[in-house]
Coordinates of C-alpha atoms and ligand atoms in Angstrom, one line a residue:
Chain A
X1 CA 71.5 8.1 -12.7
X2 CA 74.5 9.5 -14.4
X3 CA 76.3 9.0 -17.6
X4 CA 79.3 6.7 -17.4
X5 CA 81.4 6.1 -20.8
X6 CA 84.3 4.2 -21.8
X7 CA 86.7 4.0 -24.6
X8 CA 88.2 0.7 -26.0
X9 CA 90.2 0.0 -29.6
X10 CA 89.3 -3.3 -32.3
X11 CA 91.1 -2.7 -35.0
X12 CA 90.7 0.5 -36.5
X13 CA 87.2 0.8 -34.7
X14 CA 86.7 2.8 -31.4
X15 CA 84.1 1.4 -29.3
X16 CA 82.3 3.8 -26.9
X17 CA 80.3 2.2 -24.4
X18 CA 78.1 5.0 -22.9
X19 CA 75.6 3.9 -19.8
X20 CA 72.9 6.0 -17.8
X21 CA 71.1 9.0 -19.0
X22 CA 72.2 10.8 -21.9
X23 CA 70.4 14.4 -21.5
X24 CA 70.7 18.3 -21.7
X25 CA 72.6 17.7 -18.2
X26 CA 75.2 14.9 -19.0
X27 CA 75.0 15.2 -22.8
X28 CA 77.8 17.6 -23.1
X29 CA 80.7 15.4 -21.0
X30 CA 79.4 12.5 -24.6
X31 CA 80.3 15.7 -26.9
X32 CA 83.7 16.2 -25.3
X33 CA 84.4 12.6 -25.4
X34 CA 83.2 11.9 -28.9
X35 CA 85.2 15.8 -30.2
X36 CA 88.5 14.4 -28.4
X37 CA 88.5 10.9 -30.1
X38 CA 88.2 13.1 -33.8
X39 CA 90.8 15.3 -32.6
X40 CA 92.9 12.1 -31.5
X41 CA 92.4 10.2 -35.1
X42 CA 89.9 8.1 -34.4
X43 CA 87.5 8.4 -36.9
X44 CA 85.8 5.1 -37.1
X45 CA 83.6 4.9 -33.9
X46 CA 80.9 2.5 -32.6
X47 CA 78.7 4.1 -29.7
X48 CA 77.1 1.5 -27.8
X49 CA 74.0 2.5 -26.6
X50 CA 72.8 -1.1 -24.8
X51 CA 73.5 0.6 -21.2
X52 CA 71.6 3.6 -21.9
X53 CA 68.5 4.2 -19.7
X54 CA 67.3 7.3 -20.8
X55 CA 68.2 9.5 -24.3
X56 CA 66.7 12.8 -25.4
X57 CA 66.8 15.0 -28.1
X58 CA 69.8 16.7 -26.5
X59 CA 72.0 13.7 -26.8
X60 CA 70.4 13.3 -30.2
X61 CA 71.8 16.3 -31.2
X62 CA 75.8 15.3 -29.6
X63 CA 75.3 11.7 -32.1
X64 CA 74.3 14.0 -34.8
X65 CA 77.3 16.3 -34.5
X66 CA 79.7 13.3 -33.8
X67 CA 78.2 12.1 -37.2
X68 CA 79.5 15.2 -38.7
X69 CA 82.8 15.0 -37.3
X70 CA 84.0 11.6 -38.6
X71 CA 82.2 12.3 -41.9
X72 CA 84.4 15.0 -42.2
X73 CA 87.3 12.6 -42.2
X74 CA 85.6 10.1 -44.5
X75 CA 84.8 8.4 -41.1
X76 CA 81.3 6.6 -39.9
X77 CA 79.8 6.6 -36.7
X78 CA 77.2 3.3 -35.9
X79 CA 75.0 2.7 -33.2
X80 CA 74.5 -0.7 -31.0
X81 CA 71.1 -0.1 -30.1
X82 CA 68.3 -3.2 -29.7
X83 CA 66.2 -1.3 -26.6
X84 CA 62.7 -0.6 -28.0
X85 CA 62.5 3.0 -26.4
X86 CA 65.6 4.2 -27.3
X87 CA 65.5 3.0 -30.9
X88 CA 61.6 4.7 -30.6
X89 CA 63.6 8.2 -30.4
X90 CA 65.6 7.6 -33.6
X91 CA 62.6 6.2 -35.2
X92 CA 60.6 9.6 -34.3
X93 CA 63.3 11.9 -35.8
X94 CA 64.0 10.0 -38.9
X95 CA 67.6 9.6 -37.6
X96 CA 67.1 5.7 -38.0
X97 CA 68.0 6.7 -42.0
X98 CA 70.7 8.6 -40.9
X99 CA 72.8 6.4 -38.6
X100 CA 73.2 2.5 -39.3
X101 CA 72.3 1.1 -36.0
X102 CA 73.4 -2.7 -35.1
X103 CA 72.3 -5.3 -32.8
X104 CA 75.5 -5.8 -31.5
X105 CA 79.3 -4.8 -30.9
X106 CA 80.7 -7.5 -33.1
X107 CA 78.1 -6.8 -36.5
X108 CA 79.1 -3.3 -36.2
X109 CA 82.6 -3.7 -35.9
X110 CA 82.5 -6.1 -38.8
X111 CA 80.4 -3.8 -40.8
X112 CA 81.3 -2.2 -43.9
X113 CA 79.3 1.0 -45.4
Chain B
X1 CA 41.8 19.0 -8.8
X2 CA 45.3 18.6 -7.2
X3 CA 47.9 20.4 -8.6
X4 CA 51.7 20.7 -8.3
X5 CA 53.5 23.8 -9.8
X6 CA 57.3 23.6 -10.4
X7 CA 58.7 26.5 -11.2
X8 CA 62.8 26.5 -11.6
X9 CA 65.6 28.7 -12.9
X10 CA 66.9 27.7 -16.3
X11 CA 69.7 25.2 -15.3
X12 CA 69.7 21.7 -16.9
X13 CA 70.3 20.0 -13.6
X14 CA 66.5 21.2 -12.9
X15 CA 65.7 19.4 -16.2
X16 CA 66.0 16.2 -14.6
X17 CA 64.2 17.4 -11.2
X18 CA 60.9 18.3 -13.3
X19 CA 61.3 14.8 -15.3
X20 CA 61.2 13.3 -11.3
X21 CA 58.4 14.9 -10.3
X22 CA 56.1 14.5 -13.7
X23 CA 56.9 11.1 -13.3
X24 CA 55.8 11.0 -9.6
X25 CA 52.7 12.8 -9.8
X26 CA 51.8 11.0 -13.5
X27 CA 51.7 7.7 -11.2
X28 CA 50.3 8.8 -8.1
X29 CA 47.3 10.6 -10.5
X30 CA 46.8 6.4 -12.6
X31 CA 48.6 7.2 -15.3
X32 CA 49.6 3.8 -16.4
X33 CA 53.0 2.1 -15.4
X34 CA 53.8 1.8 -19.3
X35 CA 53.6 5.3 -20.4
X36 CA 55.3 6.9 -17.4
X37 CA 58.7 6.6 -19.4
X38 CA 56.6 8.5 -22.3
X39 CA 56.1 11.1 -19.7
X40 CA 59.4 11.6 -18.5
X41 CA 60.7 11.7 -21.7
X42 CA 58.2 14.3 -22.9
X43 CA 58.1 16.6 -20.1
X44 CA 61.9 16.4 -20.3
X45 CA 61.9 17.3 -23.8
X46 CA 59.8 20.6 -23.0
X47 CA 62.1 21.6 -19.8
X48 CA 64.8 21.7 -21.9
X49 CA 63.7 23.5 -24.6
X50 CA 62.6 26.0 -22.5
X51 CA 65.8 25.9 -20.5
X52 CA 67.7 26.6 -23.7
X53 CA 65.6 29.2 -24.5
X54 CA 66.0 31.2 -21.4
X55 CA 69.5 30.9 -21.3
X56 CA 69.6 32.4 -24.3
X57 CA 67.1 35.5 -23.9
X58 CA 66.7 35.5 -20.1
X59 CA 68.6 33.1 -18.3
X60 CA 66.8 35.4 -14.8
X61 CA 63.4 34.1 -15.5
X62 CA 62.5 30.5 -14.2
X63 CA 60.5 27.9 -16.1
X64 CA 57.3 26.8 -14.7
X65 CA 55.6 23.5 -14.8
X66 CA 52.0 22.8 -13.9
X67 CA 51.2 19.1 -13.0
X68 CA 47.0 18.5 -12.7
X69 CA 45.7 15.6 -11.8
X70 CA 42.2 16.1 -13.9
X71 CA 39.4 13.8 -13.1
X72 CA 40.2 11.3 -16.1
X73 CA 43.3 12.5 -17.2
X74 CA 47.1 13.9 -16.1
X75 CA 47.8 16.8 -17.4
X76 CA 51.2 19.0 -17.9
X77 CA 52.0 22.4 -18.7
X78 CA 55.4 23.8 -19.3
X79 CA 55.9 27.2 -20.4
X80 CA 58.8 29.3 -21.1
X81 CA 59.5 33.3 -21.3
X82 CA 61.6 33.3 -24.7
X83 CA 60.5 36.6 -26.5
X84 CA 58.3 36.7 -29.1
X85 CA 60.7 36.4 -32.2
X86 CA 62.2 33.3 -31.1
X87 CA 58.8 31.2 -31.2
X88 CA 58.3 31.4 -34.6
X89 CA 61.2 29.4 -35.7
X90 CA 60.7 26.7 -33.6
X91 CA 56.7 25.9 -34.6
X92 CA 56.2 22.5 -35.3
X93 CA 56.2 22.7 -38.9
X94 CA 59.8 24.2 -39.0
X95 CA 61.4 20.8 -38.5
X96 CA 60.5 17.9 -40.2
X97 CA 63.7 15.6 -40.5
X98 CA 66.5 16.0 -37.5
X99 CA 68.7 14.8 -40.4
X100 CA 68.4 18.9 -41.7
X101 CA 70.0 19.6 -38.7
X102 CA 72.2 22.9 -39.5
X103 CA 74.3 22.7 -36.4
X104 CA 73.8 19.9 -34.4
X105 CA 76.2 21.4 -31.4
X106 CA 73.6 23.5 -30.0
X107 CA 70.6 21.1 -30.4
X108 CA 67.8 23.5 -32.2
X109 CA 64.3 23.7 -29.5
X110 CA 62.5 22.1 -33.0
X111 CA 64.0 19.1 -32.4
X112 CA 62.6 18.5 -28.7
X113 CA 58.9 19.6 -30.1
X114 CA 59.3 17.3 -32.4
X115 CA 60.2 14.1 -30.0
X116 CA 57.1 15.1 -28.2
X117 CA 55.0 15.4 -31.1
X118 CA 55.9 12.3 -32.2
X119 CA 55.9 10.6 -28.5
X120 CA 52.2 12.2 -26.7
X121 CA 48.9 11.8 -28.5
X122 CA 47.6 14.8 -26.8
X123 CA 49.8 17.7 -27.4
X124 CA 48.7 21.0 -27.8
X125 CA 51.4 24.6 -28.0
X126 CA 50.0 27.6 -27.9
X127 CA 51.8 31.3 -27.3
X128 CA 51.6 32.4 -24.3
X129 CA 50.3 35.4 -22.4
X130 CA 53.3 37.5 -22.8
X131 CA 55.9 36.2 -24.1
X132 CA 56.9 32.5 -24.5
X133 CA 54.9 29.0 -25.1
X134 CA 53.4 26.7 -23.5
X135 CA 53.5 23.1 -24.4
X136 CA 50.4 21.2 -22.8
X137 CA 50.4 17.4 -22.6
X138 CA 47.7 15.4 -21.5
X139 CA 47.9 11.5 -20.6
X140 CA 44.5 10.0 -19.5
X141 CA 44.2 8.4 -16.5
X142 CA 42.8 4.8 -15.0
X143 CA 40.8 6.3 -12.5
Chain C
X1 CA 71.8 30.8 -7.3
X2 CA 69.9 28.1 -8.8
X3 CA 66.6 28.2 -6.7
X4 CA 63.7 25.4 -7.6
X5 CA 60.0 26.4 -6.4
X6 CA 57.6 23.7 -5.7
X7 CA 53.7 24.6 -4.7
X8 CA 51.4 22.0 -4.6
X9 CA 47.8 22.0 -2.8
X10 CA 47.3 20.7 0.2
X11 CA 47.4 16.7 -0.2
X12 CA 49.4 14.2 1.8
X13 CA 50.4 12.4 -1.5
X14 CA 52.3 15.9 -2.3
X15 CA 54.3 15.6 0.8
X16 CA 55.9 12.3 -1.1
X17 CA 56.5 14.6 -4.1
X18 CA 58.5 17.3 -2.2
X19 CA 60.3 14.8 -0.1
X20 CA 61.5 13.6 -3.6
X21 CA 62.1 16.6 -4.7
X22 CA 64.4 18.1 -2.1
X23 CA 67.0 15.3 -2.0
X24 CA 66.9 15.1 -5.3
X25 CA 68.2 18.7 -5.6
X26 CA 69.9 18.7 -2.0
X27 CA 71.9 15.7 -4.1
X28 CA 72.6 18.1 -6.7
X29 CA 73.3 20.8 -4.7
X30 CA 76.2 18.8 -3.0
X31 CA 74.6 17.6 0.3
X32 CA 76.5 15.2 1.9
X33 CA 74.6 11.6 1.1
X34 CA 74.9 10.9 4.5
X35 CA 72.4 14.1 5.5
X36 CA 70.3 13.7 2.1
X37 CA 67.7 11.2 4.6
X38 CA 67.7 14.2 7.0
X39 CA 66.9 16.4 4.5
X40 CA 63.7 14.1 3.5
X41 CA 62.5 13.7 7.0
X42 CA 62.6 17.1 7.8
X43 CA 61.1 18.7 4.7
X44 CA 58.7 16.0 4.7
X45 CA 58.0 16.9 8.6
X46 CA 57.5 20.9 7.3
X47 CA 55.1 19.6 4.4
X48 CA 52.9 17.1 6.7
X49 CA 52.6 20.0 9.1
X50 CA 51.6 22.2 6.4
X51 CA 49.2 20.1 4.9
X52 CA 47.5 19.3 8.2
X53 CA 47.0 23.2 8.8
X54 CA 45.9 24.2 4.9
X55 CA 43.0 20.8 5.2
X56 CA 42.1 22.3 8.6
X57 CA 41.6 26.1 7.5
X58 CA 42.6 27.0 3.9
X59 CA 42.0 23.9 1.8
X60 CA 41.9 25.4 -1.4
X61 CA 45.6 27.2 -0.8
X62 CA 48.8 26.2 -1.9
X63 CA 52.3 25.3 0.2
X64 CA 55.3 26.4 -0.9
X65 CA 58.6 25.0 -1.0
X66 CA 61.4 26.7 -1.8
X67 CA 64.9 25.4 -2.9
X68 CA 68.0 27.5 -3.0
X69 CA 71.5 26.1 -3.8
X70 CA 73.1 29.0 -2.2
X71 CA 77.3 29.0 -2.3
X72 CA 78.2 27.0 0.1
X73 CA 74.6 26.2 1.6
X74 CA 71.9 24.3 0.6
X75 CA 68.3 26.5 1.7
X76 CA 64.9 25.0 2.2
X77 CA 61.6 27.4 2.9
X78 CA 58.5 25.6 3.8
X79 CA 55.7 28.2 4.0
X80 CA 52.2 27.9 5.3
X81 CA 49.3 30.2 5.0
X82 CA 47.0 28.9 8.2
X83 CA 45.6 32.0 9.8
X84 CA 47.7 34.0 12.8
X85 CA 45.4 32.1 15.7
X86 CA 46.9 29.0 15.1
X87 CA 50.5 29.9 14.6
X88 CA 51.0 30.6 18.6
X89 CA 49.4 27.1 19.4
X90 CA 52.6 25.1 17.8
X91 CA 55.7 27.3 18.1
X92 CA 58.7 25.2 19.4
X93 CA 57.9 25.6 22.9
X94 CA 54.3 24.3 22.8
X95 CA 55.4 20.7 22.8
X96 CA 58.0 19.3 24.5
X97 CA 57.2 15.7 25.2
X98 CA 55.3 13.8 22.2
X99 CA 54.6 12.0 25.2
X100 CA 51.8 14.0 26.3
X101 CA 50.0 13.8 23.1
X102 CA 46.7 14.4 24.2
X103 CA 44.7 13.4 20.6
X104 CA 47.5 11.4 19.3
X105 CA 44.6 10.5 16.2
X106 CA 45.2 13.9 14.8
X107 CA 49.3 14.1 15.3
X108 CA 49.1 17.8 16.6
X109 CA 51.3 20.1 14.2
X110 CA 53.9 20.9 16.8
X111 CA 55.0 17.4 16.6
X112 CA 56.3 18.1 13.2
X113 CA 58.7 20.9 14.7
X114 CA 60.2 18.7 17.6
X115 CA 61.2 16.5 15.0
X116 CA 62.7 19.2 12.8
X117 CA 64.1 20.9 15.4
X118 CA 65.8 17.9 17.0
X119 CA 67.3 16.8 13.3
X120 CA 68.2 19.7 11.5
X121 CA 71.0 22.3 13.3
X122 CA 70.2 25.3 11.3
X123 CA 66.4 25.9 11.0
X124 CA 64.2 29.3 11.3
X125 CA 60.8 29.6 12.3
X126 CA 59.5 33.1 11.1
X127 CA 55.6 34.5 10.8
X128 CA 54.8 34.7 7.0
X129 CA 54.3 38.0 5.5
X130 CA 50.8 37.5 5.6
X131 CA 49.7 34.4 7.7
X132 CA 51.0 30.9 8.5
X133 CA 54.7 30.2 9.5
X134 CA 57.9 29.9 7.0
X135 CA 59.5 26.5 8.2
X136 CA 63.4 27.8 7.2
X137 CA 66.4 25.1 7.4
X138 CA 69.8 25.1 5.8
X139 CA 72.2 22.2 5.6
X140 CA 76.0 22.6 4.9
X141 CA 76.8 21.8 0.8
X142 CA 80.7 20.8 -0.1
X143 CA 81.3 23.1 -2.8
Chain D
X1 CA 57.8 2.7 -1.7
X2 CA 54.3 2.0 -0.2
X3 CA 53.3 0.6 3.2
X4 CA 53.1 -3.1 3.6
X5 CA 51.3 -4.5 6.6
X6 CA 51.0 -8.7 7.7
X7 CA 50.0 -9.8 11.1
X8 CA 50.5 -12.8 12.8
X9 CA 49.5 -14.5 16.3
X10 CA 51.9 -16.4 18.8
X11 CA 50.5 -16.6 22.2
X12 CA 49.0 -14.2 23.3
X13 CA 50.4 -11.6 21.2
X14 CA 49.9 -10.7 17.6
X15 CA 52.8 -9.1 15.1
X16 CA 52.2 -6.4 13.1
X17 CA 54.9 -6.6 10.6
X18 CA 55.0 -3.0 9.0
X19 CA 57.9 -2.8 6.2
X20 CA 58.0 0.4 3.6
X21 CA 57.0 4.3 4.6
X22 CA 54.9 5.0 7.3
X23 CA 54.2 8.9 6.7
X24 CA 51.7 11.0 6.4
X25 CA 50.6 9.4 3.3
X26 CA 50.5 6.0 4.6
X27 CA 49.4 6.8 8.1
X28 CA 45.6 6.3 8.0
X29 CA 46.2 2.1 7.1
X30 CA 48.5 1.4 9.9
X31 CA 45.9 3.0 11.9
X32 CA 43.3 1.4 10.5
X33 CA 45.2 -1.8 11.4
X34 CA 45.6 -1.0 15.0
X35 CA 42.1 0.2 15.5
X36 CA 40.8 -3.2 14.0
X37 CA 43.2 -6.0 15.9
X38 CA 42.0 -3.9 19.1
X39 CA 38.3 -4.2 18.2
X40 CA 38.9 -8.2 17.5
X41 CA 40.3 -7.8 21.1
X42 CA 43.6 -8.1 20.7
X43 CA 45.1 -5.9 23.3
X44 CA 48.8 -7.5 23.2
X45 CA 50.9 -6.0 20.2
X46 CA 54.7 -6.2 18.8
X47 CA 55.2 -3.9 15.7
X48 CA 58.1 -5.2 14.4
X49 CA 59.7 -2.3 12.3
X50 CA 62.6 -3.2 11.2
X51 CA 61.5 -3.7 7.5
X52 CA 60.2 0.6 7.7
X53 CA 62.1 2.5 5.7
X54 CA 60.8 5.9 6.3
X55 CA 59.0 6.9 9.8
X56 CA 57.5 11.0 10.1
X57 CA 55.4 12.3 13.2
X58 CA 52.0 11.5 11.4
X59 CA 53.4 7.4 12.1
X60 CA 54.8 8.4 15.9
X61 CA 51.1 9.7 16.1
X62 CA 49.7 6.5 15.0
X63 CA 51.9 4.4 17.1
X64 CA 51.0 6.7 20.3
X65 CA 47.4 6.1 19.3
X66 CA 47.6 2.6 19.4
X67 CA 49.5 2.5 22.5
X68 CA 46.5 4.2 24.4
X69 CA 43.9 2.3 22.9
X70 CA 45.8 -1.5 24.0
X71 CA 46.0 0.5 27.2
X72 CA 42.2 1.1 27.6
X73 CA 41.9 -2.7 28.0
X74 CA 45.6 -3.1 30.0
X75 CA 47.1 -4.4 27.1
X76 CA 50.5 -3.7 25.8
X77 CA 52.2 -2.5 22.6
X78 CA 56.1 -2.9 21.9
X79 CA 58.0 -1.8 19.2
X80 CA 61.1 -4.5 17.5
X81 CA 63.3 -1.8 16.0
X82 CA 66.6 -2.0 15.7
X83 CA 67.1 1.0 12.7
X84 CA 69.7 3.6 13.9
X85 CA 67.6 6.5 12.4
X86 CA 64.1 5.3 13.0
X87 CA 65.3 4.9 16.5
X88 CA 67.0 8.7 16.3
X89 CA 63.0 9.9 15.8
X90 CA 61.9 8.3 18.8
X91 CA 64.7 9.6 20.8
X92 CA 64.4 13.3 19.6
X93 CA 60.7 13.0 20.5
X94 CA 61.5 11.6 23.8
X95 CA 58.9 8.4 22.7
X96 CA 62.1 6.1 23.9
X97 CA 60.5 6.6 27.2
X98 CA 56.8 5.8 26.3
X99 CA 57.6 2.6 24.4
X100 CA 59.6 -0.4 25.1
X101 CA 61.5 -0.6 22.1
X102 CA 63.1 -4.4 21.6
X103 CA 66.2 -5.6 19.5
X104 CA 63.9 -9.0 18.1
X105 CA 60.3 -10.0 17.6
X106 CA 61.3 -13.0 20.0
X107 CA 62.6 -10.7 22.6
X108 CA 59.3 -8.5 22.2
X109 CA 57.0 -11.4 22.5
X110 CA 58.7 -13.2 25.5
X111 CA 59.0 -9.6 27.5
X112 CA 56.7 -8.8 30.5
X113 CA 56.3 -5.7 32.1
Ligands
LIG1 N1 63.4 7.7 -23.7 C1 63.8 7.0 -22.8 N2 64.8 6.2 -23.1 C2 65.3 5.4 -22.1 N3 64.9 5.3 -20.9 C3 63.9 6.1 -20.5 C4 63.3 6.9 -21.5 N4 62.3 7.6 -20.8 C5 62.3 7.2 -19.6 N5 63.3 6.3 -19.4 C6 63.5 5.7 -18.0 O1 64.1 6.6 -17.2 C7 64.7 6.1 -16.2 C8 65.7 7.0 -15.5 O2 65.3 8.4 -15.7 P1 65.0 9.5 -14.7 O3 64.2 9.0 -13.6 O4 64.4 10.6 -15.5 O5 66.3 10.1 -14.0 P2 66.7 10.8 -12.6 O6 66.2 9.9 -11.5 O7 68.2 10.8 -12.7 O8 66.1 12.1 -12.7 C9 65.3 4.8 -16.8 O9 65.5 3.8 -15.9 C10 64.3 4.4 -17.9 O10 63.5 3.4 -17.4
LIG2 N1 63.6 9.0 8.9 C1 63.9 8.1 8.1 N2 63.7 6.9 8.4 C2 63.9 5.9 7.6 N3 64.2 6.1 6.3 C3 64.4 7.3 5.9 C4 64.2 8.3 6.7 N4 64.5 9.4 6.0 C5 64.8 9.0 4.8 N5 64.8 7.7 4.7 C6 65.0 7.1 3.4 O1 63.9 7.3 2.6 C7 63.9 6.3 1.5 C8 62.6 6.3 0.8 O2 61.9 7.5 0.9 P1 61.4 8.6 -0.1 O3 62.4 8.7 -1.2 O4 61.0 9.7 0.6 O5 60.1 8.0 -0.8 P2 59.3 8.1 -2.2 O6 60.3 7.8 -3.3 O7 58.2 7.1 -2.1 O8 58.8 9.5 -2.2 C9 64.3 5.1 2.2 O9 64.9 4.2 1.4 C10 65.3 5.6 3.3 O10 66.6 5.4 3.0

């Protein structure tokens, strides 16, 4: 299965909705998307995760450097993430203190620091 | 003892191709239903580490992964041909918190170790013959 | 040329496992999806046969399979290790009617090689280096 | 996908509904099957394949096996297949000629000769 995304605006929030399997092979097509919305002034972004089947360390690594990007800009990047496995992974790398993650679209476009 | 050996040049697309087939044989040998993501995930985890690796030092050289099914347990090898120097750095120990993470474009090999440390109870790495590591996971088996 | 090995011993449950395998890289390779089930069929048909000959004579031996995304080609190697004697017994010509199957209990190897042969346009049969046969068949890829 | 096997009686025939792979793998049960409804003495078979999803030579040998042993006690076997490339692999091995090969179960059970 492959990695679909899509982009949509709420405010000043940009809502990625990323789907399939987020590894060494597709991960890079998730940098490029998250490197042009920084380079496009978005620097608020939501990724959500819920259509994800499969995440490794590699895609890890593109949410980590997305992190960097907005923070750069006094942006945030939050996760929408309630699947056990995938929330597993974070939990595993200590990256659940590193990224807010949400149970849904709405509480993290709502949410404030 | 059957045994499958996979052996694949250092592409990521391969990645997913060994992730198939440990997931395959891990259920065909009993591993149960619940841990085959756990599998996947792990044996994914090492191919791309090694893949990473190799494109780096020697991008000729393929990867190989050993699938056994074992009397009461599934076990996987992968090993990789990185040079000697580069296996130091990526030990276990080296990375504790992903958060350290210097340069998150190229996503460091610890990282992956650590997933799988975290993920199988049975891991064990250990240097290999000539060059490289091997990362050996075991899952037991119903049967 | 991104090449993926797969050698497993001789099991029918690995025929499954490099059935998987090659449409999963055929797929990736850029195989038509209308060919990807010819593909399956006939590596499956190369791996059965091989199986059938490595339980008969060389149990403890390996078959190899071997994957190459060539440029515009997608390349598949089955290779066998059965001693000489038997290779002469189920070249192409031996069988031309399944019909006359006189044991149909034990499906006689040759059958295998009809079906191949009547799927697949582009396939080889050679005598291995040192024994068995090399099963060679190439399908057309789009890039 | 694994092999699934039911059979069921009408007249004087009995269905052997075969749905999944039917390889090398899976081989030995179908045969099993066959060698046991011919033992019961049932010598009048329709294998309805239109639920198989994969067929190799190890399942055309089976088949073939089956055919001779309903044929030890005159009995028949017919095949309900109506899968363009299950049929192609009885075609290429010229089997199209040693079975009667029918569009529907009803057909296959109400056919003589
Ligand atoms: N860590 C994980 N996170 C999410 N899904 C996982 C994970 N590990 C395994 N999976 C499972 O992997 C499946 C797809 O992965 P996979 O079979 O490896 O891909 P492919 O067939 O494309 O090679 C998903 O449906 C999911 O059930
Ligand atoms: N000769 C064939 N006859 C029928 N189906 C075939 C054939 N070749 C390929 N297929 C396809 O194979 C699929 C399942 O096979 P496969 O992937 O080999 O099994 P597995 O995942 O159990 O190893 C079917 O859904 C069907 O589309």
């Amino acid at each position: 299965m492959d990695l679909s995304l899509s982009t949509r605006t709420e405010g000043d929030r940009t809502i990625v909705e990323v789907g399939g399997e987020i590894d060494v092979y597709t991960a890079p097509r998730l940098r490029e998307q998250l490197v042009d919305l920084v380079a496009d002034g978005k620097y608020h972004l939501v990724v959500d995760m819920e259509r994800v089947d499969f995440l490794d360390s590699t895609g890890l690594g593109v949410l980590v450097g997305g992190l960097k990007r907005v923070r750069a800009h006094d942006g945030s990047l939050r996760l929408v993430c309630t699947q056990e496995r995938i929330l597993k992974i974070f939990r595993i790398t200590g990256l659940t203190k590193v990224f807010p993650i949400h149970a849904s679209v709405e509480e993290a476009v709502s949410a404030t620091e | 003892m059957a045994t499958v050996e996979l052996r694949f040049s250092a592409l990521p697309a391969h990645v997913r191709t060994a992730r198939l087939v440990a997931a395959a044989v891990a259920r065909r040998s009993g591993v149960d239903e619940s841990v085959l993501d756990e599998v996947r995930l792990a044996v994914g985890e090492a191919c791309s580490r090694a893949v990473h690796l190799h494109r780096r030092h020697c991008p000729d050289r393929p990867v190989l992964v050993t699938l056994v099914d074992d009397v009461d347990a599934f076990r996987v090898a992968v090993a990789d041909e990185a040079p000697p120097a580069e296996v130091g750095s990526d030990g276990f120990g080296a990375l504790t918190e992903v958060a350290d993470l210097v340069d998150a474009e190229a996503v460091p090999p610890g990282v992956g170790l650590a997933v799988i440390a975290g993920l199988v109870d049975d891991v064990e790495v250990e240097v290999g013959r000539e060059s490289g590591l091997v990362v050996r996971m075991t899952w037991p088996t119903a049967s």
